[in-house]
Tab-separated table of C-alpha atoms and ligand atoms in Angstrom:
chain	number	residue	atom	x	y	z
P	1	MET	CA	-0.290	-0.244	0.150
P	2	LYS	CA	2.277	2.023	1.088
P	3	GLN	CA	4.474	1.377	-2.182
P	4	CYS	CA	1.883	2.117	-4.577
P	5	ARG	CA	0.656	5.541	-2.348
P	6	ARG	CA	3.742	7.156	-3.011
P	7	VAL	CA	3.729	6.074	-6.935
P	8	LEU	CA	0.509	8.011	-6.927
P	9	ALA	CA	2.451	10.842	-5.095
P	10	VAL	CA	4.509	11.124	-8.097
P	11	LEU	CA	2.300	10.832	-9.687
P	12	VAL	CA	0.159	13.625	-8.828
P	13	SER	CA	3.476	15.982	-7.538
P	14	THR	CA	4.162	15.630	-12.086
P	15	GLY	CA	0.704	16.354	-13.345
P	16	LEU	CA	1.068	12.167	-14.618
P	17	VAL	CA	-2.326	11.099	-12.638
P	18	ALA	CA	-4.289	12.760	-14.504
P	19	ALA	CA	-3.363	10.425	-17.714
P	20	VAL	CA	-3.078	7.525	-15.733
P	21	LEU	CA	-5.834	7.728	-14.379
P	22	SER	CA	-7.678	7.794	-17.786
P	23	GLY	CA	-5.591	4.960	-19.316
P	24	CYS	CA	-6.638	2.750	-16.158
P	25	GLY	CA	-10.302	1.880	-15.344
P	26	ALA	CA	-13.458	0.168	-17.008
P	27	GLY	CA	-11.219	-1.707	-19.977
P	28	GLY	CA	-12.824	-3.858	-23.504
P	29	GLY	CA	-15.929	-2.781	-24.389
P	30	ASP	CA	-17.285	-1.061	-20.884
P	31	LYS	CA	-18.188	1.953	-22.031
P	32	ARG	CA	-19.506	3.286	-18.599
P	33	GLN	CA	-18.571	6.726	-17.547
P	34	ILE	CA	-15.845	6.176	-14.725
P	35	ILE	CA	-16.677	7.655	-11.351
P	36	ARG	CA	-13.610	8.574	-9.340
P	37	ILE	CA	-13.475	9.405	-5.639
P	38	GLY	CA	-10.598	9.543	-3.270
P	39	HIS	CA	-10.369	9.889	-0.328
P	40	ASN	CA	-7.684	9.134	2.992
P	41	GLN	CA	-9.465	7.084	5.471
P	42	ALA	CA	-9.328	3.011	5.646
P	43	THR	CA	-11.001	0.492	4.820
P	44	ASP	CA	-12.766	-0.232	7.436
P	45	HIS	CA	-13.321	3.777	7.888
P	46	PRO	CA	-17.127	5.332	8.045
P	47	THR	CA	-15.931	7.177	5.443
P	48	ASN	CA	-15.123	4.627	3.234
P	49	ILE	CA	-18.130	2.440	4.234
P	50	ALA	CA	-20.325	5.279	3.492
P	51	LEU	CA	-19.153	5.939	0.049
P	52	MET	CA	-18.915	1.569	-0.698
P	53	ALA	CA	-23.046	2.771	-0.226
P	54	PHE	CA	-23.100	5.331	-2.569
P	55	GLU	CA	-21.016	2.943	-5.315
P	56	GLU	CA	-23.451	0.331	-5.090
P	57	TYR	CA	-26.512	2.949	-5.085
P	58	ILE	CA	-25.159	5.149	-8.073
P	59	GLU	CA	-24.629	1.724	-10.033
P	60	GLU	CA	-27.713	0.472	-9.089
P	61	LYS	CA	-29.864	3.380	-10.465
P	62	LEU	CA	-27.593	4.301	-12.919
P	63	GLY	CA	-25.082	1.296	-13.357
P	64	ASP	CA	-25.267	0.766	-17.072
P	65	LYS	CA	-23.828	4.396	-17.737
P	66	TYR	CA	-21.621	4.826	-14.687
P	67	ASN	CA	-18.517	2.239	-12.717
P	68	VAL	CA	-17.904	4.499	-9.864
P	69	GLU	CA	-13.956	3.204	-8.307
P	70	VAL	CA	-13.841	4.694	-4.768
P	71	TYR	CA	-9.484	5.306	-3.854
P	72	PRO	CA	-9.591	4.816	-0.313
P	73	SER	CA	-5.520	5.887	2.062
P	74	GLU	CA	-4.580	8.219	-0.204
P	75	LEU	CA	-4.096	6.641	-2.929
P	76	LEU	CA	-4.705	9.387	-5.301
P	77	GLY	CA	-2.578	11.294	-2.872
P	78	SER	CA	-2.765	13.915	0.185
P	79	GLN	CA	-6.308	15.777	0.854
P	80	THR	CA	-4.833	19.156	-0.602
P	81	ASP	CA	-3.844	17.289	-3.758
P	82	MET	CA	-6.565	15.117	-4.362
P	83	VAL	CA	-8.620	18.749	-4.358
P	84	GLN	CA	-7.112	19.583	-7.035
P	85	LEU	CA	-7.121	17.136	-9.132
P	86	THR	CA	-11.244	17.326	-8.452
P	87	GLN	CA	-10.649	20.922	-8.709
P	88	THR	CA	-9.404	20.700	-12.506
P	89	GLY	CA	-11.370	17.751	-13.336
P	90	ALA	CA	-8.911	14.955	-13.129
P	91	ILE	CA	-11.214	13.215	-10.749
P	92	ASP	CA	-14.770	13.646	-9.774
P	93	PHE	CA	-14.986	13.760	-6.466
P	94	CYS	CA	-12.444	13.843	-2.929
P	95	VAL	CA	-13.793	14.015	1.188
P	96	ALA	CA	-11.603	16.612	1.771
P	97	SER	CA	-11.147	18.092	5.503
P	98	ASN	CA	-13.031	21.633	6.269
P	99	SER	CA	-9.422	22.490	7.382
P	100	ILE	CA	-7.349	22.187	4.190
P	101	LEU	CA	-10.846	23.779	2.442
P	102	GLU	CA	-10.135	27.647	4.466
P	103	THR	CA	-7.422	27.643	1.692
P	104	PHE	CA	-9.463	27.451	-1.177
P	105	SER	CA	-12.624	29.514	0.121
P	106	GLN	CA	-11.995	31.669	3.148
P	107	ASN	CA	-15.643	31.043	4.018
P	108	TYR	CA	-14.494	27.667	5.617
P	109	THR	CA	-12.506	29.215	8.291
P	110	LEU	CA	-15.291	29.302	9.922
P	111	PHE	CA	-16.482	26.033	10.809
P	112	ASN	CA	-12.924	25.447	11.565
P	113	LEU	CA	-12.755	27.464	14.454
P	114	PRO	CA	-12.349	26.260	18.037
P	115	TYR	CA	-15.195	25.598	20.066
P	116	LEU	CA	-17.423	26.462	18.273
P	117	PHE	CA	-19.982	24.521	18.713
P	118	ALA	CA	-21.586	24.012	22.353
P	119	SER	CA	-22.724	20.137	21.401
P	120	ALA	CA	-22.083	17.060	19.238
P	121	GLU	CA	-26.375	18.352	19.272
P	122	ALA	CA	-25.335	22.217	18.151
P	123	TYR	CA	-22.661	21.020	15.441
P	124	HIS	CA	-25.011	18.504	13.375
P	125	LYS	CA	-28.205	20.736	13.806
P	126	SER	CA	-26.001	23.000	11.593
P	127	MET	CA	-24.531	21.573	9.156
P	128	ASP	CA	-27.642	19.842	8.495
P	129	ASP	CA	-29.470	23.598	8.074
P	130	PRO	CA	-28.972	25.233	4.506
P	131	GLU	CA	-28.732	28.334	5.948
P	132	ILE	CA	-25.704	27.495	7.560
P	133	VAL	CA	-24.287	25.552	5.336
P	134	GLU	CA	-25.224	26.531	1.944
P	135	PRO	CA	-23.739	29.906	1.758
P	136	ILE	CA	-20.454	27.765	2.338
P	137	PHE	CA	-20.160	24.898	0.204
P	138	GLU	CA	-21.065	26.818	-2.983
P	139	SER	CA	-18.055	29.201	-1.822
P	140	THR	CA	-15.897	27.959	-4.030
P	141	LYS	CA	-17.908	27.062	-7.297
P	142	GLN	CA	-15.693	29.721	-9.431
P	143	ALA	CA	-12.647	27.525	-8.517
P	144	GLY	CA	-14.170	24.858	-9.736
P	145	PHE	CA	-15.436	22.957	-7.120
P	146	GLU	CA	-18.756	22.257	-4.365
P	147	ALA	CA	-19.654	20.624	-1.845
P	148	VAL	CA	-22.384	18.241	-1.950
P	149	THR	CA	-22.167	16.671	1.978
P	150	TRP	CA	-20.709	16.568	4.928
P	151	ILE	CA	-19.507	13.824	7.138
P	152	ASP	CA	-19.173	13.792	10.587
P	153	ALA	CA	-16.145	13.652	12.035
P	154	GLY	CA	-16.326	13.215	15.694
P	155	THR	CA	-14.749	15.359	18.202
P	156	ARG	CA	-10.627	16.396	17.262
P	157	ASN	CA	-8.686	16.229	20.842
P	158	PHE	CA	-5.211	16.243	21.940
P	159	TYR	CA	-3.076	13.336	22.342
P	160	THR	CA	0.823	12.616	22.918
P	161	VAL	CA	3.703	10.310	23.317
P	162	SER	CA	3.994	10.749	26.800
P	163	THR	CA	2.266	13.979	28.454
P	164	GLN	CA	-0.674	13.985	30.293
P	165	ILE	CA	-2.194	17.416	28.938
P	166	GLU	CA	-4.516	18.724	31.704
P	167	ALA	CA	-4.888	22.061	31.119
P	168	PRO	CA	-3.364	24.547	28.138
P	169	ALA	CA	0.151	25.156	30.421
P	170	ASP	CA	0.443	20.937	29.963
P	171	LEU	CA	1.261	22.023	25.986
P	172	LYS	CA	3.692	23.997	26.490
P	173	GLY	CA	6.994	23.323	24.869
P	174	LEU	CA	5.551	20.694	22.932
P	175	LYS	CA	5.590	19.948	19.069
P	176	ILE	CA	1.949	18.716	17.594
P	177	ARG	CA	1.100	18.012	14.520
P	178	VAL	CA	-1.998	19.943	12.825
P	179	GLN	CA	-3.627	20.064	10.175
P	180	GLN	CA	-3.376	22.407	7.110
P	181	SER	CA	-4.954	25.457	8.084
P	182	PRO	CA	-4.290	28.849	9.407
P	183	THR	CA	-7.074	28.858	11.419
P	184	ASN	CA	-5.205	24.959	13.050
P	185	VAL	CA	-1.374	26.716	13.684
P	186	GLU	CA	-3.248	29.800	15.333
P	187	MET	CA	-5.013	27.983	17.961
P	188	MET	CA	-1.705	26.065	18.515
P	189	SER	CA	0.068	28.653	18.820
P	190	LEU	CA	-2.702	30.625	21.530
P	191	LEU	CA	-2.858	27.320	23.521
P	192	GLY	CA	0.645	27.647	24.061
P	193	GLY	CA	2.002	24.489	21.456
P	194	SER	CA	4.276	24.995	19.351
P	195	ALA	CA	1.610	24.164	16.036
P	196	THR	CA	3.465	21.435	13.109
P	197	PRO	CA	1.717	21.091	10.225
P	198	MET	CA	2.240	18.409	8.195
P	199	GLY	CA	-0.693	16.452	5.890
P	200	PHE	CA	-2.291	12.680	7.467
P	201	GLY	CA	-0.284	10.037	6.062
P	202	ASP	CA	2.759	11.404	7.863
P	203	VAL	CA	1.771	11.901	11.253
P	204	TYR	CA	2.621	8.357	12.698
P	205	THR	CA	5.935	8.291	11.062
P	206	ALA	CA	6.676	11.600	12.874
P	207	LEU	CA	5.298	10.390	16.315
P	208	GLN	CA	7.134	6.930	15.692
P	209	SER	CA	10.175	9.123	15.063
P	210	LYS	CA	9.458	11.404	17.805
P	211	VAL	CA	9.788	14.826	15.358
P	212	ILE	CA	6.905	15.429	17.084
P	213	ASP	CA	5.240	14.985	20.481
P	214	GLY	CA	1.664	14.412	20.210
P	215	ALA	CA	-1.161	15.659	17.691
P	216	GLU	CA	-4.642	16.182	17.789
P	217	ASN	CA	-7.734	14.518	16.002
P	218	ASN	CA	-10.557	12.249	17.123
P	219	GLU	CA	-9.860	8.597	18.671
P	220	MET	CA	-10.323	6.990	15.270
P	221	ALA	CA	-6.867	8.319	14.727
P	222	LEU	CA	-5.600	6.365	17.698
P	223	THR	CA	-6.766	2.496	15.941
P	224	SER	CA	-7.158	3.159	12.366
P	225	ASN	CA	-4.453	4.886	11.995
P	226	GLY	CA	-2.452	3.196	14.899
P	227	HIS	CA	-1.039	6.436	16.073
P	228	GLY	CA	-2.015	4.864	19.817
P	229	ASP	CA	0.412	2.741	19.611
P	230	VAL	CA	2.813	5.011	19.822
P	231	CYS	CA	0.981	7.747	21.989
P	232	LYS	CA	-0.410	6.594	25.339
P	233	TYR	CA	-2.526	10.025	26.520
P	234	TYR	CA	-5.584	10.994	24.882
P	235	SER	CA	-7.279	14.638	26.924
P	236	TYR	CA	-10.537	15.558	26.189
P	237	ASP	CA	-10.535	19.879	25.857
P	238	MET	CA	-13.064	18.990	22.946
P	239	HIS	CA	-11.353	22.164	20.769
P	240	GLN	CA	-12.878	21.226	18.045
P	241	MET	CA	-15.571	19.849	15.475
P	242	ILE	CA	-14.208	19.871	12.099
P	243	PRO	CA	-16.793	18.244	9.458
P	244	ASP	CA	-15.472	16.308	6.548
P	245	ILE	CA	-16.651	17.786	2.917
P	246	LEU	CA	-17.329	15.452	0.703
P	247	ILE	CA	-17.058	17.741	-2.554
P	248	GLY	CA	-17.117	17.312	-6.671
P	249	ASN	CA	-15.861	18.686	-9.722
P	250	CYS	CA	-18.472	21.641	-10.831
P	251	ALA	CA	-18.304	20.742	-14.595
P	252	PHE	CA	-19.579	16.596	-14.077
P	253	LEU	CA	-22.157	18.058	-11.864
P	254	ASP	CA	-23.837	20.946	-13.391
P	255	GLU	CA	-23.599	18.017	-16.643
P	256	LEU	CA	-25.762	15.691	-15.341
P	257	PRO	CA	-29.022	15.255	-17.232
P	258	GLU	CA	-31.535	16.085	-14.710
P	259	GLU	CA	-33.089	13.330	-13.227
P	260	GLU	CA	-29.922	11.653	-12.954
P	261	ARG	CA	-28.746	14.532	-10.704
P	262	GLU	CA	-31.435	13.998	-8.715
P	263	ILE	CA	-30.382	10.008	-7.897
P	264	PHE	CA	-27.131	11.313	-6.813
P	265	GLU	CA	-28.269	13.836	-4.752
P	266	GLU	CA	-29.549	10.953	-2.859
P	267	GLY	CA	-26.212	9.276	-3.090
P	268	PHE	CA	-24.892	11.838	-0.877
P	269	LEU	CA	-27.359	11.904	1.385
P	270	LEU	CA	-27.011	8.139	2.037
P	271	VAL	CA	-23.159	9.037	2.494
P	272	ASN	CA	-24.515	11.324	5.167
P	273	SER	CA	-26.920	9.175	6.739
P	274	VAL	CA	-24.297	6.048	6.431
P	275	GLU	CA	-21.460	7.954	7.877
P	276	ARG	CA	-23.314	9.071	10.700
P	277	GLU	CA	-24.789	5.628	11.326
P	278	GLU	CA	-21.345	4.249	11.182
P	279	TRP	CA	-19.816	6.876	13.710
P	280	VAL	CA	-20.946	6.306	16.179
P	281	LYS	CA	-20.329	2.686	16.571
P	282	ALA	CA	-16.385	2.842	15.173
P	283	VAL	CA	-15.786	5.980	17.706
P	284	GLU	CA	-17.104	3.292	20.598
P	285	ALA	CA	-14.719	0.565	19.243
P	286	ALA	CA	-12.002	2.451	18.570
P	287	LYS	CA	-11.917	4.016	22.217
P	288	GLU	CA	-12.405	0.871	23.489
P	289	LYS	CA	-9.693	-0.720	21.638
P	290	ALA	CA	-6.874	2.156	22.377
P	291	GLN	CA	-7.922	1.450	26.253
P	292	ASN	CA	-7.774	-2.360	26.902
P	293	GLU	CA	-5.099	-3.330	23.701
P	294	GLN	CA	-3.150	-0.219	22.763
P	295	GLY	CA	-2.532	1.161	26.399
P	296	VAL	CA	-3.849	4.922	25.733
P	297	THR	CA	-5.271	6.230	28.682
P	298	PHE	CA	-8.100	8.703	28.672
P	299	LEU	CA	-7.701	11.792	30.043
P	300	TYR	CA	-10.934	14.862	30.655
P	301	PRO	CA	-9.475	17.632	31.660
P	302	ASP	CA	-11.806	20.964	32.425
P	303	THR	CA	-12.793	22.851	29.081
P	304	LYS	CA	-12.796	25.858	29.744
P	305	PRO	CA	-9.413	26.932	30.151
P	306	PHE	CA	-8.595	25.819	26.730
P	307	GLN	CA	-12.243	27.895	24.781
P	308	GLU	CA	-10.823	30.972	27.563
P	309	ILE	CA	-7.989	31.368	25.208
P	310	CYS	CA	-9.316	30.653	21.763
P	311	GLU	CA	-12.061	33.036	22.752
P	312	PRO	CA	-10.423	35.955	21.199
P	313	MET	CA	-10.394	33.492	17.874
P	314	HIS	CA	-14.063	34.383	17.212
P	315	VAL	CA	-13.838	38.181	17.363
P	316	ASP	CA	-11.194	37.767	15.343
P	317	MET	CA	-12.677	36.063	11.968
P	318	LEU	CA	-15.936	38.170	12.656
P	319	ALA	CA	-14.551	41.233	12.634
P	320	LYS	CA	-12.401	40.001	9.981
P	321	TYR	CA	-15.251	38.542	7.542
P	322	PRO	CA	-18.381	40.167	8.328
P	323	ASP	CA	-20.140	38.332	6.125
P	324	LEU	CA	-20.194	35.277	8.210
P	325	SER	CA	-21.552	36.918	10.851
P	326	PRO	CA	-25.405	35.956	10.775
P	327	ILE	CA	-23.869	32.256	9.894
P	328	TYR	CA	-22.179	32.608	13.063
P	329	ASP	CA	-25.250	34.355	15.033
P	330	LYS	CA	-27.685	31.305	13.514
P	331	ILE	CA	-25.240	28.816	14.418
P	332	GLN	CA	-25.277	30.593	18.517
P	333	GLU	CA	-29.099	29.607	18.446
P	334	TYR	CA	-28.250	26.193	17.802
P	335	ASN	CA	-25.759	26.486	20.898
P	336	ALA	CA	-28.156	27.735	22.909
P	337	GLU	CA	-30.670	25.422	22.040
P	338	TYR	CA	-28.458	22.707	22.870
P	339	PRO	CA	-25.882	23.910	24.617
P	340	SER	CA	-23.058	21.576	26.476
P	341	GLU	CA	-23.422	18.676	28.803
P	342	ALA	CA	-20.758	20.000	30.944
P	343	GLU	CA	-22.876	23.598	31.821
D	1	GCU	C1	-9.315	13.200	10.354
D	1	GCU	C2	-10.306	13.855	9.302
D	1	GCU	C3	-9.215	13.435	7.847
D	1	GCU	C4	-8.552	14.691	8.133
D	1	GCU	C5	-7.435	13.880	9.643
D	1	GCU	C6	-6.179	15.103	9.227
D	1	GCU	O1	-8.891	12.413	10.192
D	1	GCU	O2	-11.492	12.367	9.422
D	1	GCU	O3	-10.234	14.081	7.272
D	1	GCU	O4	-7.627	14.290	7.319
D	1	GCU	O5	-8.399	13.853	10.617
D	1	GCU	O6	-5.902	15.411	10.548
D	1	GCU	O7	-5.905	15.371	8.558
């Protein structure tokens, strides 16, 4: 797998991937159009399970016309590579973290704010509300892609090789991997750690070789990506609920005949619902495995001190992007309706 990933990464970086992709897939007399979807999770991850359900659904309804191919595990490169491939239409869809989409449209900054959502319920209600997501999901149309649905990626928390993070002061001097977005780098600096941005696929080796002291992610990173083999403390500071976003190439989507577009839209809803159902089970299983098989200790610090340090980021973002204010306010309404359980 690693070898394959490396080869594809080289192809991506040399721009050859489009040529290779157009040459592989259904051969012989198969006239079906190939729809390629890339993502960076393993095959047993909820994201892959949901995309396999999408593949099955589209092929059941439109199988004479389309052949859907799902490429997991960064086979088509890092998320940033895949977004670029989707932009140009070299592939049709990919899953990208909301974090990295911030570098393609400033509107995505909003969902990257630490402590934006008061609870999982407020997060889900917000992400299911078209008034909130549409202005963001459509903001990259001019860049050639748009978001077609969101995918739950739980809550992001700090985890380290050997330091127990009970308060922000414990992060001081630690090199923590963050996703490649200005918001994440700023958050990390405010909290006192040293932000080390890198792609997801490089984190395991960086932890193992002690280039970094820890990272931050949901529980699945411990098991599905093996980070729990190296990191022994996972601390629920609950700093972000960052969705993953399924994005599609605009030209592909716009050219779909109306009846087919409707079927694709149903498929996108299916991705969302299957993933959310699988997510709940997967996180529970990941926690159990991390604790019992990998020897990870879960810590439950007071989240307030972390939250207070990050608060100025909300004010700064609204001052910088005032257009996002009405959406931010709408999220606050959900926060009031579904407050944090800790309160
Ligand atoms: C999660 C998220 C991915 C993201 C990764 C990361 O796994 O679901 O989309 O790439 O975190 O931290 O990079």
